[in-house]
Amino acid sequence: MFRDHMSRNTPLGEQARRFVQSGGLVPDEVVLGMVGERISRPDCQGGFVLDGFPRTQPQAEALAETLRDRPWGQPMVVYFAVDADQLLRRLTGRRTCKVGGEIYNIYDCPPKVPGRCDHDGGELFQRPDDREDVIRERLSAYDAQTRPLVDYYRARGLLAEVNAMGSQAEVTERVVQVLGRTP
Ligand SMILES: [Zn+2]
């Protein structure tokens, strides 16, 4: 959503840009504005997945408030449990196609030709927020502000933990199993 708003240069996108580029967290009023607008669209009527939100307890409380008057009920929260080393490898290795947005990993899922997308030959680049120094900043922001949400949601019976070590196929399979049940 940040990238969508930033690429369209909306007022919310302009506000978000400064924080995304420095690895900081985007202020709640910006994030909640984007979420509220997005989930009001028709394609969310049957439900939706929030990826990377909420990231703080105030956001979680605001989300609960937003959902109170909507038809979907309480969220199921999927917690991906993964080692810090593995996480760094995935993030620092990530490369994105400039043409189609396809995602590669130079360690685990490299393109056939280095620097080029298999699908459309587009140039692969590293997003500014995937650089190692920015990632370390993101991880310490996560520890301070987001990790407490694990206990917050576990206490409310909404947390489903998934072992996220393993291949994409293995982790996908585990997520599908979890989504088939109530936490
Ligand atoms: Zn591509």
mmCIF file of C-alpha atoms in Angstrom, residues 1-10 12-21 26 34 129:
data_model
loop_
_atom_site.group_PDB
_atom_site.id
_atom_site.type_symbol
_atom_site.label_atom_id
_atom_site.label_comp_id
_atom_site.label_asym_id
_atom_site.label_seq_id
_atom_site.Cartn_x
_atom_site.Cartn_y
_atom_site.Cartn_z
ATOM 1 C CA MET A 1 0.000 0.000 0.000
ATOM 2 C CA PHE A 2 2.877 2.376 0.824
ATOM 3 C CA ARG A 3 4.465 1.752 -2.547
ATOM 4 C CA ASP A 4 1.131 2.097 -4.324
ATOM 5 C CA HIS A 5 0.419 5.449 -2.679
ATOM 6 C CA MET A 6 4.019 6.620 -3.182
ATOM 7 C CA SER A 7 4.050 5.705 -6.868
ATOM 8 C CA ARG A 8 0.763 7.589 -7.343
ATOM 9 C CA ASN A 9 2.144 10.518 -5.288
ATOM 10 C CA THR A 10 -0.971 10.751 -3.155
ATOM 11 C CA LEU A 12 -0.629 9.848 2.147
ATOM 12 C CA GLY A 13 2.159 8.495 -0.094
ATOM 13 C CA GLU A 14 4.184 11.696 0.233
ATOM 14 C CA GLN A 15 3.906 11.496 4.015
ATOM 15 C CA ALA A 16 4.916 7.811 4.047
ATOM 16 C CA ARG A 17 7.921 8.202 1.752
ATOM 17 C CA ARG A 18 10.258 9.915 4.228
ATOM 18 C CA PHE A 19 9.762 7.181 6.825
ATOM 19 C CA VAL A 20 10.017 4.208 4.461
ATOM 20 C CA GLN A 21 13.287 5.460 2.983
ATOM 21 C CA VAL A 26 5.232 5.287 9.157
ATOM 22 C CA MET A 34 -4.480 3.830 3.911
ATOM 23 C CA ASP A 129 14.476 -0.689 2.381
#
